[in-house]
Amino acid sequence: MNPSNTPMDEAVAAIFSGTTSLIVIAFYVVFAIAAWKMFSKAGYPGILAFIPIVNVILVVKIAGYSAWMSLLYLIPIVGFIFAIFVALRLGANFGKGAGFSVFLLWMFPIIGYFIIGLGDARYQPRAR
């Protein structure tokens, strides 16, 4: 019995390789730095951006929804649609339009969070 590598084995090895892990960690750190600035503008401690589940809850709260609504991200299709609503409300709370919200807060959130955090956007929550 001579074990051979299947394409699935090679794919799993690539996913869990050290290089891939370092790239994912680097992206997460850049995301957390961008979210830190945005959280600070919204009046929340920026260090919470580094805690994985807490940062999602805070983004939902900054968007103006209840923190419990962040559980909607766990439902496959509903989570996808809810992410668009969160991006739209988040952009509106920082004075940005729908185009900015969809393209830079939903599709490329790292870039959008940096623009909000480092730019001149002010957090002004909408009346519920």
XYZ file of N, CA, C and O in Angstrom:
512
model
N 0.835 -1.181 0.000
C 0.000 0.000 0.000
C 0.880 1.244 0.000
O 1.489 1.583 0.997
N 0.901 1.866 -1.102
C 1.690 3.068 -1.254
C 0.736 4.267 -1.276
O -0.024 4.440 -2.213
N 0.753 5.107 -0.206
C -0.175 6.241 -0.193
C 0.240 7.272 -1.233
O 1.407 7.572 -1.419
N -0.735 7.772 -1.934
C -0.469 8.820 -2.913
C -1.297 10.050 -2.562
O -2.361 9.951 -1.963
N -0.799 11.168 -2.945
C -1.502 12.416 -2.669
C -2.584 12.650 -3.717
O -2.328 12.593 -4.909
N -3.768 12.898 -3.231
C -4.867 13.250 -4.120
C -4.931 14.771 -4.225
O -4.344 15.477 -3.404
N -5.638 15.284 -5.222
C -5.763 16.749 -5.314
C -6.391 17.362 -4.065
O -6.048 18.481 -3.682
N -7.276 16.629 -3.404
C -7.892 17.144 -2.193
C -6.871 17.265 -1.073
O -6.878 18.240 -0.315
N -5.983 16.283 -0.952
C -4.938 16.347 0.070
C -4.032 17.545 -0.157
O -3.630 18.227 0.790
N -3.697 17.792 -1.393
C -2.832 18.919 -1.714
C -3.531 20.251 -1.439
O -2.907 21.207 -0.987
N -4.831 20.319 -1.695
C -5.584 21.542 -1.428
C -5.655 21.814 0.065
O -5.492 22.955 0.505
N -5.901 20.785 0.859
C -5.964 20.949 2.312
C -4.596 21.366 2.842
O -4.490 22.225 3.719
N -3.538 20.789 2.315
C -2.191 21.158 2.738
C -1.892 22.608 2.394
O -1.245 23.321 3.168
N -2.372 23.073 1.246
C -2.140 24.462 0.857
C -2.904 25.420 1.763
O -2.404 26.493 2.105
N -4.121 25.034 2.138
C -4.932 25.903 2.990
C -4.288 26.076 4.354
O -4.260 27.162 4.915
N -3.753 25.013 4.893
C -3.189 25.063 6.233
C -1.681 25.246 6.248
O -1.040 25.001 7.258
N -1.121 25.685 5.161
C 0.315 25.902 5.127
C 0.670 27.164 5.910
O -0.170 28.028 6.158
N 1.914 27.275 6.257
C 2.352 28.424 7.036
C 2.241 29.732 6.286
O 1.885 30.755 6.862
N 2.518 29.723 5.005
C 2.457 30.953 4.222
C 1.032 31.485 4.152
O 0.802 32.684 4.329
N 0.084 30.614 3.915
C -1.313 31.035 3.850
C -1.765 31.600 5.191
O -2.466 32.610 5.241
N -1.360 30.960 6.261
C -1.731 31.447 7.589
C -1.163 32.832 7.843
O -1.845 33.694 8.411
N 0.064 33.071 7.451
C 0.673 34.388 7.642
C -0.042 35.459 6.822
O -0.228 36.588 7.297
N -0.450 35.119 5.621
C -1.174 36.079 4.782
C -2.529 36.412 5.401
O -2.926 37.581 5.446
N -3.226 35.406 5.893
C -4.531 35.635 6.524
C -4.373 36.485 7.776
O -5.156 37.414 8.017
N -3.362 36.207 8.582
C -3.123 36.995 9.792
C -2.785 38.436 9.426
O -3.258 39.381 10.072
N -1.997 38.635 8.386
C -1.647 39.997 7.960
C -2.890 40.761 7.514
O -3.061 41.936 7.880
N -3.773 40.121 6.745
C -5.009 40.779 6.329
C -5.892 41.109 7.528
O -6.516 42.161 7.580
N -5.931 40.212 8.509
C -6.757 40.459 9.689
C -6.225 41.635 10.493
O -6.997 42.457 10.986
N -4.912 41.736 10.614
C -4.322 42.853 11.357
C -4.605 44.169 10.641
O -4.958 45.166 11.276
N -4.482 44.195 9.317
C -4.777 45.415 8.555
C -6.253 45.777 8.709
O -6.602 46.950 8.899
N -7.138 44.772 8.645
C -8.568 45.017 8.851
C -8.827 45.590 10.248
O -9.601 46.532 10.408
N -8.181 45.027 11.263
C -8.403 45.479 12.636
C -7.905 46.909 12.834
O -8.527 47.690 13.558
N -6.807 47.279 12.194
C -6.315 48.653 12.302
C -7.316 49.614 11.667
O -7.597 50.685 12.221
N -7.848 49.241 10.518
C -8.843 50.087 9.856
C -10.104 50.203 10.711
O -10.668 51.298 10.862
N -10.556 49.076 11.269
C -11.757 49.086 12.109
C -11.506 49.861 13.405
O -12.423 50.495 13.935
N -10.279 49.819 13.920
C -9.918 50.541 15.142
C -10.237 52.030 14.977
O -10.850 52.644 15.846
N -9.805 52.601 13.878
C -10.042 54.022 13.640
C -11.535 54.325 13.518
O -12.018 55.332 14.017
N -12.273 53.439 12.838
C -13.701 53.638 12.674
C -14.413 53.516 14.021
O -15.300 54.312 14.335
N -14.033 52.526 14.830
C -14.641 52.356 16.150
C -14.379 53.579 17.020
O -15.250 54.016 17.770
N -13.168 54.114 16.943
C -12.830 55.290 17.750
C -13.704 56.481 17.379
O -14.146 57.227 18.258
N -13.958 56.664 16.096
C -14.828 57.763 15.668
C -16.256 57.571 16.146
O -16.965 58.541 16.378
N -16.678 56.320 16.276
C -18.047 56.040 16.705
C -18.185 56.022 18.222
O -19.274 55.828 18.740
N -17.075 56.204 18.944
C -17.144 56.275 20.399
C -16.926 54.960 21.115
O -17.188 54.852 22.309
N -16.438 53.946 20.430
C -16.156 52.656 21.052
C -14.644 52.491 21.181
O -13.893 53.061 20.401
N -14.196 51.705 22.153
C -12.748 51.476 22.274
C -12.214 50.765 21.034
O -12.723 49.734 20.613
N -11.167 51.301 20.458
C -10.622 50.757 19.230
C -10.011 49.385 19.376
O -9.982 48.602 18.431
N -9.527 49.057 20.562
C -8.875 47.763 20.773
C -9.834 46.603 20.541
O -9.411 45.484 20.247
N -11.123 46.852 20.623
C -12.113 45.796 20.402
C -12.139 45.319 18.955
O -12.712 44.280 18.661
N -11.490 46.039 18.063
C -11.432 45.631 16.659
C -10.604 44.364 16.484
O -10.748 43.671 15.485
N -9.738 44.049 17.427
C -8.893 42.864 17.303
C -9.571 41.589 17.807
O -9.058 40.506 17.595
N -10.709 41.702 18.470
C -11.415 40.532 18.990
C -12.412 40.084 17.932
O -13.334 40.824 17.581
N -12.258 38.856 17.387
C -12.991 38.443 16.186
C -14.508 38.613 16.209
O -15.062 39.237 15.318
N -15.216 38.111 17.159
C -16.673 38.178 17.126
C -17.166 39.541 17.603
O -18.160 40.066 17.089
N -16.452 40.130 18.535
C -16.846 41.423 19.077
C -16.804 42.499 17.995
O -17.673 43.367 17.952
N -15.827 42.432 17.085
C -15.755 43.475 16.058
C -16.944 43.412 15.104
O -17.418 44.442 14.651
N -17.459 42.238 14.829
C -18.650 42.127 13.983
C -19.865 42.700 14.711
O -20.670 43.429 14.116
N -19.978 42.403 15.992
C -21.094 42.930 16.782
C -21.046 44.457 16.826
O -22.067 45.127 16.670
N -19.852 45.023 16.986
C -19.735 46.478 17.041
C -20.034 47.136 15.697
O -20.621 48.223 15.665
N -19.647 46.511 14.614
C -19.976 47.067 13.297
C -21.497 47.117 13.126
O -22.043 48.105 12.633
N -22.181 46.071 13.570
C -23.646 46.042 13.479
C -24.247 47.126 14.376
O -25.195 47.810 13.990
N -23.681 47.320 15.577
C -24.181 48.368 16.475
C -23.920 49.760 15.923
O -24.762 50.645 16.028
N -22.748 49.975 15.325
C -22.440 51.273 14.738
C -23.376 51.561 13.567
O -23.759 52.705 13.329
N -23.775 50.512 12.858
C -24.718 50.678 11.749
C -26.112 51.048 12.248
O -26.944 51.500 11.469
N -26.372 50.857 13.531
C -27.661 51.255 14.083
C -28.599 50.105 14.370
O -29.756 50.318 14.715
N -28.130 48.897 14.209
C -28.952 47.723 14.506
C -28.637 47.208 15.902
O -27.619 47.553 16.494
N -29.510 46.355 16.412
C -29.275 45.706 17.693
C -28.120 44.718 17.559
O -27.929 44.099 16.507
N -27.367 44.560 18.627
C -26.234 43.629 18.598
C -26.691 42.200 18.327
O -25.959 41.412 17.721
N -27.903 41.872 18.740
C -28.426 40.525 18.505
C -28.615 40.240 17.022
O -28.591 39.093 16.587
N -28.780 41.274 16.239
C -28.987 41.063 14.807
C -27.719 40.573 14.113
O -27.784 40.099 12.979
N -26.586 40.646 14.783
C -25.354 40.118 14.184
C -25.428 38.601 14.028
O -24.672 38.026 13.251
N -26.351 37.963 14.723
C -26.558 36.522 14.543
C -27.113 36.192 13.156
O -27.015 35.047 12.713
N -27.656 37.184 12.471
C -28.167 36.952 11.121
C -27.050 36.572 10.153
O -27.306 35.962 9.121
N -25.816 36.929 10.474
C -24.691 36.556 9.618
C -24.503 35.040 9.561
O -23.875 34.538 8.642
N -25.033 34.324 10.523
C -24.870 32.869 10.555
C -25.813 32.141 9.604
O -25.581 30.978 9.287
N -26.856 32.804 9.142
C -27.802 32.194 8.210
C -27.306 32.496 6.791
O -27.155 33.666 6.439
N -27.042 31.477 5.977
C -26.325 31.688 4.707
C -26.836 32.804 3.802
O -26.137 33.771 3.582
N -28.017 32.739 3.276
C -28.480 33.755 2.333
C -28.859 35.039 3.065
O -28.581 36.144 2.588
N -29.441 34.912 4.224
C -29.842 36.076 5.013
C -28.614 36.884 5.425
O -28.630 38.118 5.392
N -27.539 36.209 5.782
C -26.310 36.904 6.173
C -25.727 37.723 5.036
O -25.223 38.830 5.243
N -25.790 37.203 3.834
C -25.301 37.915 2.656
C -26.095 39.199 2.434
O -25.529 40.269 2.211
N -27.416 39.104 2.523
C -28.279 40.266 2.323
C -28.150 41.244 3.489
O -28.101 42.464 3.295
N -28.050 40.709 4.708
C -27.905 41.570 5.883
C -26.604 42.364 5.816
O -26.557 43.522 6.258
N -25.555 41.789 5.268
C -24.281 42.495 5.136
C -24.428 43.730 4.250
O -23.799 44.767 4.502
N -25.269 43.645 3.235
C -25.512 44.807 2.372
C -26.257 45.889 3.150
O -25.913 47.078 3.072
N -27.256 45.497 3.937
C -27.995 46.467 4.748
C -27.086 47.133 5.772
O -27.174 48.338 6.009
N -26.210 46.352 6.401
C -25.279 46.915 7.381
C -24.344 47.916 6.700
O -24.092 49.002 7.234
N -23.845 47.576 5.526
C -22.951 48.485 4.809
C -23.670 49.787 4.444
O -23.099 50.875 4.573
N -24.909 49.682 4.006
C -25.666 50.881 3.644
C -25.916 51.777 4.849
O -25.754 53.000 4.779
N -26.314 51.180 5.970
C -26.569 51.971 7.181
C -25.280 52.536 7.757
O -25.253 53.648 8.276
N -24.200 51.764 7.680
C -22.908 52.222 8.180
C -22.445 53.437 7.379
O -21.987 54.437 7.946
N -22.575 53.347 6.067
C -22.214 54.481 5.224
C -23.081 55.698 5.500
O -22.583 56.831 5.538
N -24.368 55.494 5.691
C -25.265 56.609 5.982
C -24.917 57.270 7.314
O -24.986 58.500 7.444
N -24.530 56.470 8.310
C -24.173 57.025 9.613
C -22.872 57.823 9.568
O -22.627 58.647 10.439
N -22.035 57.565 8.591
C -20.805 58.330 8.437
C -20.911 59.350 7.308
O -19.905 59.918 6.886
N -22.094 59.573 6.790
C -22.313 60.588 5.781
C -21.876 60.197 4.382
O -21.580 61.063 3.563
N -21.840 58.923 4.093
C -21.440 58.453 2.764
C -22.663 57.964 2.006
O -23.668 57.584 2.591
N -22.570 57.951 0.692
C -23.681 57.552 -0.155
C -23.761 56.048 -0.356
O -22.930 55.281 0.137
N -24.757 55.644 -1.127
C -24.995 54.223 -1.365
C -23.896 53.599 -2.209
O -23.508 52.450 -1.988
N -23.363 54.319 -3.176
C -22.284 53.783 -4.011
C -21.046 53.482 -3.193
O -20.428 52.421 -3.334
N -20.670 54.409 -2.325
C -19.533 54.191 -1.438
C -19.799 52.993 -0.532
O -18.917 52.155 -0.317
N -20.996 52.922 -0.009
C -21.333 51.848 0.935
C -21.258 50.482 0.280
O -20.696 49.550 0.855
N -21.817 50.349 -0.904
C -21.839 49.042 -1.567
C -20.439 48.638 -2.012
O -19.996 47.516 -1.768
N -19.728 49.531 -2.653
C -18.437 49.156 -3.216
C -17.313 49.118 -2.187
O -16.452 48.242 -2.243
N -17.292 50.059 -1.251
C -16.156 50.123 -0.343
C -16.439 49.639 1.065
O -15.503 49.375 1.814
N -17.669 49.520 1.464
C -17.954 48.983 2.791
C -18.432 47.543 2.735
O -18.286 46.801 3.702
N -19.012 47.156 1.611
C -19.477 45.780 1.503
C -18.501 44.918 0.712
O -18.116 43.847 1.153
N -18.074 45.394 -0.452
C -17.196 44.578 -1.291
C -15.735 44.637 -0.845
O -15.039 43.627 -0.866
N -15.248 45.792 -0.468
C -13.858 45.984 -0.048
C -13.825 46.710 1.294
O -13.412 47.867 1.371
N -14.249 46.049 2.378
C -14.401 46.760 3.647
C -13.095 47.315 4.217
O -13.118 48.339 4.889
N -11.971 46.682 3.943
C -10.720 47.209 4.495
C -10.458 48.610 3.951
O -10.120 49.531 4.706
N -10.660 48.797 2.661
C -10.439 50.110 2.051
C -11.476 51.108 2.573
O -11.134 52.245 2.931
N -12.724 50.695 2.643
C -13.780 51.579 3.130
C -13.584 51.991 4.576
O -13.788 53.161 4.931
N -13.175 51.048 5.426
C -12.947 51.380 6.838
C -11.777 52.342 6.997
O -11.800 53.223 7.848
N -10.735 52.177 6.171
C -9.616 53.121 6.224
C -10.062 54.515 5.794
O -9.673 55.510 6.405
N -10.884 54.605 4.754
C -11.360 55.909 4.295
C -12.215 56.573 5.363
O -12.074 57.774 5.638
N -13.084 55.801 6.000
C -13.917 56.364 7.065
C -13.069 56.724 8.278
O -13.205 57.793 8.857
N -12.183 55.816 8.675
C -11.392 56.039 9.887
C -10.368 57.144 9.760
O -10.166 57.926 10.693
N -9.698 57.231 8.636
C -8.639 58.222 8.470
C -9.099 59.481 7.758
O -8.374 60.477 7.739
N -10.281 59.449 7.185
C -10.797 60.606 6.459
C -11.506 61.579 7.381
O -11.397 61.530 8.603
N -12.262 62.465 6.769
C -12.956 63.495 7.532
C -14.410 63.138 7.855
O -15.176 63.995 8.272
N -14.791 61.880 7.680
C -16.165 61.455 7.960
C -16.442 61.546 9.467
O -15.585 61.220 10.284
N -17.617 61.993 9.784
C -18.038 62.094 11.191
C -19.182 61.123 11.430
O -20.059 60.971 10.596
N -19.176 60.540 12.611
C -20.228 59.586 12.968
C -21.428 60.351 13.476
O -21.358 61.044 14.494
N -22.522 60.272 12.758
C -23.775 60.882 13.153
C -24.881 59.858 12.969
O -25.421 59.700 11.871
N -25.203 59.126 14.038
C -26.211 58.071 13.894
C -27.574 58.636 13.515
O -27.958 59.712 13.952
N -28.251 57.891 12.664
C -29.588 58.287 12.239
C -30.587 58.060 13.363
O -30.408 57.189 14.206
N -31.656 58.817 13.337
C -32.730 58.609 14.304
C -33.474 57.336 13.915
O -33.748 57.098 12.750
N -33.795 56.528 14.883
C -34.466 55.252 14.605
C -35.936 55.414 14.424
O -36.626 56.160 14.893
